[in-house]
């Protein structure tokens, strides 16, 4: 079953620090199974598996979990050590406080600090010193990793009420809708995530054996494979499934399966910065990219698999999603893209 895809932007942004250090990023891409040619396509996307592998290659090659973007080097193993400390915490509040205390041992500090109000809690980004983060990837990664680590530890996604950023909306800002699933605020006074404080009392349900297994692929997997099971978007994706060769369920049926009204569900999706039509379109796009990676599948067969009765309609839709035809995209993945 194909996972969600990751924008070319994040692939390139992740490599900025390594490039500045003079490392061979083309070799890193190839080691992760990503064709450098593919990245010449402006709207290209890679699979979450490829992106996860790239992050692991990048951390290993740089020996730096900040990927050359931070105010200092974070030696490989820093994240794992923090996880070893927080696994014994009783609840999410203790996790975030313990993680902050660990992070402030290093100077300059890079951390998320917990602030608790009457009804809401905030994780506020604290970075001391100068950073080299022109594409905002380091800041985005810290927010995502701390949020998703907490969600994994308590066994349920921490639903965000708001995500704030102390910088202008970047050119890839539209991707933020699918990362944070909440209202976004740019040019804010701080970079922070806000959520209901009830999550802070949620108990940590993971144990040390689970943590050891988790650390085999994390934090790479936290960046590339979010757990959306508790979002309305994720629930709808699960109900739609992956078989687009048959008629898709309509919105009213989806709403009834989720025990809500169509009006309420539309409102919930708007809060998550998406719509039913967009969820269907993005599923089709990601499935098409997945199938194009299977070189033995004819493009006309792929069109049918993702729900298009006419190949020409599929070609038009795919070009709208990626800027190129399915054939050109496949050549990019093969490394045969013509100049």
Short mmCIF file of C-alpha atoms in Angstrom, two decimals, residues 26-321:
data_model
loop_
_atom_site.label_atom_id
_atom_site.label_comp_id
_atom_site.label_asym_id
_atom_site.label_seq_id
_atom_site.Cartn_x
_atom_site.Cartn_y
_atom_site.Cartn_z
CA UNK A 26 24.12 13.19 -5.31
CA UNK A 27 25.63 10.05 -3.81
CA UNK A 28 23.41 10.45 -0.74
CA UNK A 29 20.34 10.64 -2.98
CA UNK A 30 21.38 7.52 -4.89
CA UNK A 31 22.04 5.65 -1.64
CA UNK A 32 18.49 6.52 -0.55
CA UNK A 33 17.09 5.24 -3.86
CA UNK A 34 16.25 8.71 -5.21
CA UNK A 35 17.27 9.63 -8.76
CA UNK A 36 18.96 13.07 -8.79
CA UNK A 37 17.32 13.50 -12.21
CA UNK A 38 13.88 13.29 -10.63
CA UNK A 39 14.60 16.42 -8.58
CA UNK A 40 14.92 18.42 -11.79
CA UNK A 41 11.12 18.16 -12.00
CA UNK A 42 9.88 21.14 -9.99
CA UNK A 43 6.80 19.44 -8.54
CA UNK A 44 8.37 15.99 -8.08
CA UNK A 45 7.67 13.94 -4.99
CA UNK A 46 9.40 10.95 -3.38
CA UNK A 47 7.96 8.11 -1.32
CA UNK A 48 8.05 8.29 2.46
CA UNK A 49 10.35 5.22 2.40
CA UNK A 50 12.86 7.06 0.20
CA UNK A 51 12.72 10.18 2.35
CA UNK A 52 13.19 8.17 5.53
CA UNK A 53 16.25 6.46 4.02
CA UNK A 54 17.65 9.82 2.90
CA UNK A 55 17.39 11.22 6.43
CA UNK A 56 19.25 8.21 7.82
CA UNK A 57 21.98 8.54 5.17
CA UNK A 58 22.25 12.25 5.87
CA UNK A 59 22.64 11.83 9.64
CA UNK A 60 25.22 9.08 9.15
CA UNK A 61 27.29 11.00 6.59
CA UNK A 62 27.29 14.31 8.50
CA UNK A 63 27.51 12.75 11.98
CA UNK A 64 25.08 15.52 12.92
CA UNK A 65 21.39 15.17 13.76
CA UNK A 66 20.99 18.89 12.93
CA UNK A 67 22.27 18.08 9.40
CA UNK A 68 24.66 21.04 9.32
CA UNK A 69 21.75 23.48 9.81
CA UNK A 70 22.01 24.12 13.57
CA UNK A 71 24.06 26.43 15.80
CA UNK A 72 26.27 23.45 16.69
CA UNK A 73 26.66 19.78 15.88
CA UNK A 74 24.28 17.28 17.50
CA UNK A 75 26.25 14.05 17.53
CA UNK A 76 24.57 10.89 16.27
CA UNK A 77 22.78 9.27 19.21
CA UNK A 78 21.59 12.49 20.86
CA UNK A 79 17.94 11.82 19.99
CA UNK A 80 18.18 8.19 21.13
CA UNK A 81 19.63 9.29 24.48
CA UNK A 82 16.77 11.73 24.99
CA UNK A 83 14.28 8.96 24.19
CA UNK A 84 15.96 6.66 26.75
CA UNK A 85 15.33 9.34 29.38
CA UNK A 86 11.69 10.12 28.56
CA UNK A 87 10.48 6.51 28.20
CA UNK A 88 10.23 6.27 32.01
CA UNK A 89 8.09 9.41 32.31
CA UNK A 90 4.55 8.88 33.65
CA UNK A 91 2.72 11.22 31.25
CA UNK A 92 3.14 13.60 28.31
CA UNK A 93 3.75 16.66 30.48
CA UNK A 94 6.66 14.90 32.18
CA UNK A 95 7.98 13.83 28.75
CA UNK A 96 8.13 17.39 27.43
CA UNK A 97 9.63 18.78 30.64
CA UNK A 98 12.28 16.02 30.79
CA UNK A 99 13.13 16.46 27.09
CA UNK A 100 13.58 20.21 27.61
CA UNK A 101 15.86 19.66 30.62
CA UNK A 102 17.96 17.25 28.54
CA UNK A 103 18.21 19.64 25.59
CA UNK A 104 19.28 22.61 27.70
CA UNK A 105 22.39 20.65 28.80
CA UNK A 106 23.84 21.47 25.38
CA UNK A 107 25.00 24.96 24.46
CA UNK A 108 23.76 26.66 22.37
CA UNK A 109 20.36 25.16 23.22
CA UNK A 110 17.92 23.82 20.62
CA UNK A 111 14.65 22.68 22.19
CA UNK A 112 10.90 23.01 22.55
CA UNK A 113 9.77 24.49 25.87
CA UNK A 114 6.38 23.61 27.36
CA UNK A 115 4.13 26.46 28.50
CA UNK A 116 0.86 25.56 30.22
CA UNK A 117 -2.15 27.88 30.41
CA UNK A 118 -5.63 27.45 31.85
CA UNK A 119 -7.01 25.45 28.92
CA UNK A 120 -4.22 25.15 26.39
CA UNK A 121 -0.58 24.14 26.31
CA UNK A 122 2.13 25.35 23.94
CA UNK A 123 5.43 23.93 22.80
CA UNK A 124 7.60 26.94 21.98
CA UNK A 125 10.75 26.63 19.87
CA UNK A 126 13.90 27.85 21.63
CA UNK A 127 17.05 28.17 19.51
CA UNK A 128 20.13 29.94 20.83
CA UNK A 129 22.96 31.05 18.57
CA UNK A 130 23.15 31.40 14.79
CA UNK A 131 21.63 28.77 12.53
CA UNK A 132 22.03 28.10 8.82
CA UNK A 133 18.45 27.21 7.91
CA UNK A 134 17.51 29.11 4.72
CA UNK A 135 14.68 26.70 3.84
CA UNK A 136 13.34 26.45 7.45
CA UNK A 137 13.92 22.68 7.43
CA UNK A 138 15.63 22.50 10.82
CA UNK A 139 12.83 24.46 12.50
CA UNK A 140 10.12 22.41 10.79
CA UNK A 141 11.87 19.17 11.74
CA UNK A 142 12.14 20.08 15.43
CA UNK A 143 8.43 20.93 15.61
CA UNK A 144 7.43 17.73 13.81
CA UNK A 145 9.74 15.42 15.78
CA UNK A 146 8.77 16.70 19.24
CA UNK A 147 5.07 16.66 18.38
CA UNK A 148 5.06 13.19 16.80
CA UNK A 149 7.36 11.67 19.44
CA UNK A 150 4.91 12.77 22.13
CA UNK A 151 1.99 11.39 20.14
CA UNK A 152 3.75 8.04 19.70
CA UNK A 153 4.61 7.78 23.41
CA UNK A 154 0.98 8.23 24.50
CA UNK A 155 -0.46 6.14 21.66
CA UNK A 156 -2.67 8.88 20.20
CA UNK A 157 -2.06 11.93 18.02
CA UNK A 158 -1.88 15.19 19.97
CA UNK A 159 -4.45 17.23 18.05
CA UNK A 160 -3.10 20.72 17.32
CA UNK A 161 -5.24 23.84 17.72
CA UNK A 162 -2.73 26.14 16.02
CA UNK A 163 0.78 26.20 14.54
CA UNK A 164 2.69 29.52 14.61
CA UNK A 165 5.86 30.52 12.80
CA UNK A 166 8.03 33.57 13.43
CA UNK A 167 8.89 33.86 9.73
CA UNK A 168 6.91 34.79 6.60
CA UNK A 169 4.90 32.14 4.80
CA UNK A 170 7.50 30.26 2.70
CA UNK A 171 6.99 29.27 -0.93
CA UNK A 172 6.30 25.68 0.20
CA UNK A 173 3.83 26.89 2.85
CA UNK A 174 0.97 24.93 1.28
CA UNK A 175 2.70 21.72 2.42
CA UNK A 176 2.23 22.84 6.04
CA UNK A 177 -1.49 22.10 5.75
CA UNK A 178 -0.73 18.40 5.37
CA UNK A 179 1.94 18.36 8.09
CA UNK A 180 0.16 20.09 10.97
CA UNK A 181 -3.59 19.68 10.14
CA UNK A 182 -4.56 22.87 11.99
CA UNK A 183 -4.84 26.65 11.46
CA UNK A 184 -1.49 28.21 10.52
CA UNK A 185 -0.15 31.62 11.52
CA UNK A 186 2.96 33.08 9.89
CA UNK A 187 4.98 36.15 10.96
CA UNK A 188 3.99 35.38 14.54
CA UNK A 189 5.97 36.43 17.62
CA UNK A 190 7.11 32.84 18.21
CA UNK A 191 7.36 29.49 16.50
CA UNK A 192 5.07 27.23 18.52
CA UNK A 193 2.44 24.49 18.56
CA UNK A 194 -0.74 24.93 20.62
CA UNK A 195 -2.95 22.07 21.83
CA UNK A 196 -5.53 21.24 24.52
CA UNK A 197 -3.81 20.78 27.89
CA UNK A 198 -5.82 17.57 28.51
CA UNK A 199 -3.22 15.74 26.42
CA UNK A 200 -0.56 16.49 29.05
CA UNK A 201 -2.13 14.06 31.51
CA UNK A 202 -2.20 11.21 28.95
CA UNK A 203 -0.01 8.35 30.25
CA UNK A 204 3.06 7.08 28.42
CA UNK A 205 2.04 3.62 27.15
CA UNK A 206 5.25 2.55 25.38
CA UNK A 207 7.92 0.38 26.99
CA UNK A 208 11.68 0.00 26.49
CA UNK A 209 11.51 -2.89 23.97
CA UNK A 210 9.07 -0.84 21.86
CA UNK A 211 11.42 2.14 22.12
CA UNK A 212 14.38 0.07 20.92
CA UNK A 213 12.38 -1.01 17.87
CA UNK A 214 11.15 2.56 17.31
CA UNK A 215 14.71 3.93 17.31
CA UNK A 216 15.79 1.64 14.46
CA UNK A 217 14.09 3.99 12.01
CA UNK A 218 13.43 7.15 14.02
CA UNK A 219 13.48 10.11 14.01
CA UNK A 220 13.54 9.60 10.22
CA UNK A 221 10.14 7.90 10.25
CA UNK A 222 8.65 10.65 12.41
CA UNK A 223 9.48 13.14 9.65
CA UNK A 224 8.34 10.98 6.75
CA UNK A 225 5.40 8.93 8.10
CA UNK A 226 2.97 10.80 10.34
CA UNK A 227 0.31 8.89 12.27
CA UNK A 228 -2.92 10.39 10.93
CA UNK A 229 -5.22 7.70 12.28
CA UNK A 230 -6.91 10.12 14.67
CA UNK A 231 -7.39 12.96 12.18
CA UNK A 232 -10.54 13.28 10.08
CA UNK A 233 -8.30 13.29 7.00
CA UNK A 234 -6.69 10.01 8.01
CA UNK A 235 -10.02 8.36 8.82
CA UNK A 236 -11.43 9.34 5.43
CA UNK A 237 -8.33 8.01 3.65
CA UNK A 238 -8.79 4.70 5.46
CA UNK A 239 -12.45 4.50 4.42
CA UNK A 240 -11.69 5.34 0.78
CA UNK A 241 -9.03 2.66 0.66
CA UNK A 242 -6.65 2.16 -2.26
CA UNK A 243 -8.85 0.52 -4.90
CA UNK A 244 -9.79 3.36 -7.24
CA UNK A 245 -10.82 1.01 -10.03
CA UNK A 246 -14.24 0.76 -8.35
CA UNK A 247 -16.66 3.64 -7.68
CA UNK A 248 -15.57 5.62 -4.63
CA UNK A 249 -17.84 6.04 -1.60
CA UNK A 250 -19.68 9.35 -1.56
CA UNK A 251 -19.33 12.02 1.11
CA UNK A 252 -22.66 11.25 2.79
CA UNK A 253 -21.68 7.58 3.26
CA UNK A 254 -18.29 8.63 4.63
CA UNK A 255 -19.97 10.97 7.13
CA UNK A 256 -22.38 8.27 8.30
CA UNK A 257 -19.50 5.80 8.76
CA UNK A 258 -17.77 8.42 10.93
CA UNK A 259 -20.98 8.98 12.93
CA UNK A 260 -21.23 12.64 12.04
CA UNK A 261 -23.26 14.86 9.70
CA UNK A 262 -21.92 15.98 6.30
CA UNK A 263 -22.01 19.60 7.49
CA UNK A 264 -19.97 18.84 10.60
CA UNK A 265 -17.48 16.75 8.62
CA UNK A 266 -16.96 19.58 6.10
CA UNK A 267 -16.28 21.93 9.00
CA UNK A 268 -13.81 19.48 10.56
CA UNK A 269 -11.95 19.11 7.26
CA UNK A 270 -11.80 22.89 6.88
CA UNK A 271 -10.19 23.05 10.34
CA UNK A 272 -7.62 20.53 9.09
CA UNK A 273 -7.01 22.74 6.03
CA UNK A 274 -8.33 20.27 3.47
CA UNK A 275 -11.47 19.02 1.70
CA UNK A 276 -12.96 15.72 0.57
CA UNK A 277 -12.06 16.43 -3.06
CA UNK A 278 -8.46 17.25 -2.13
CA UNK A 279 -8.12 14.05 -0.07
CA UNK A 280 -9.24 12.00 -3.10
CA UNK A 281 -6.96 13.91 -5.49
CA UNK A 282 -3.88 13.52 -3.27
CA UNK A 283 -4.55 9.81 -2.82
CA UNK A 284 -4.75 9.39 -6.60
CA UNK A 285 -1.56 11.43 -7.07
CA UNK A 286 0.42 9.42 -4.52
CA UNK A 287 -0.83 6.10 -5.88
CA UNK A 288 0.09 7.16 -9.43
CA UNK A 289 3.63 8.08 -8.30
CA UNK A 290 3.91 4.74 -6.49
CA UNK A 291 2.80 2.75 -9.54
CA UNK A 292 5.08 4.71 -11.90
CA UNK A 293 7.98 3.48 -9.78
CA UNK A 294 7.03 -0.07 -10.76
CA UNK A 295 8.62 0.01 -14.19
CA UNK A 296 6.84 -3.11 -15.47
CA UNK A 297 3.38 -1.47 -15.26
CA UNK A 298 2.15 0.19 -18.50
CA UNK A 299 1.01 3.79 -17.98
CA UNK A 300 -2.49 3.02 -19.33
CA UNK A 301 -2.85 0.31 -16.68
CA UNK A 302 -1.79 2.80 -14.01
CA UNK A 303 -4.45 5.23 -15.23
CA UNK A 304 -7.10 2.54 -14.67
CA UNK A 305 -5.69 1.57 -11.26
CA UNK A 306 -6.03 5.14 -9.98
CA UNK A 307 -9.58 5.54 -11.26
CA UNK A 308 -9.32 7.11 -14.72
CA UNK A 309 -11.32 5.50 -17.52
CA UNK A 310 -9.54 7.60 -20.18
CA UNK A 311 -5.70 7.66 -20.31
CA UNK A 312 -5.81 11.21 -21.70
CA UNK A 313 -7.70 12.41 -18.60
CA UNK A 314 -5.07 10.74 -16.40
CA UNK A 315 -2.25 12.46 -18.33
CA UNK A 316 -3.91 15.87 -17.83
CA UNK A 317 -4.50 15.27 -14.12
CA UNK A 318 -0.96 14.00 -13.54
CA UNK A 319 0.54 17.00 -15.32
CA UNK A 320 -1.54 19.26 -13.08
CA UNK A 321 -0.21 17.43 -9.97
#
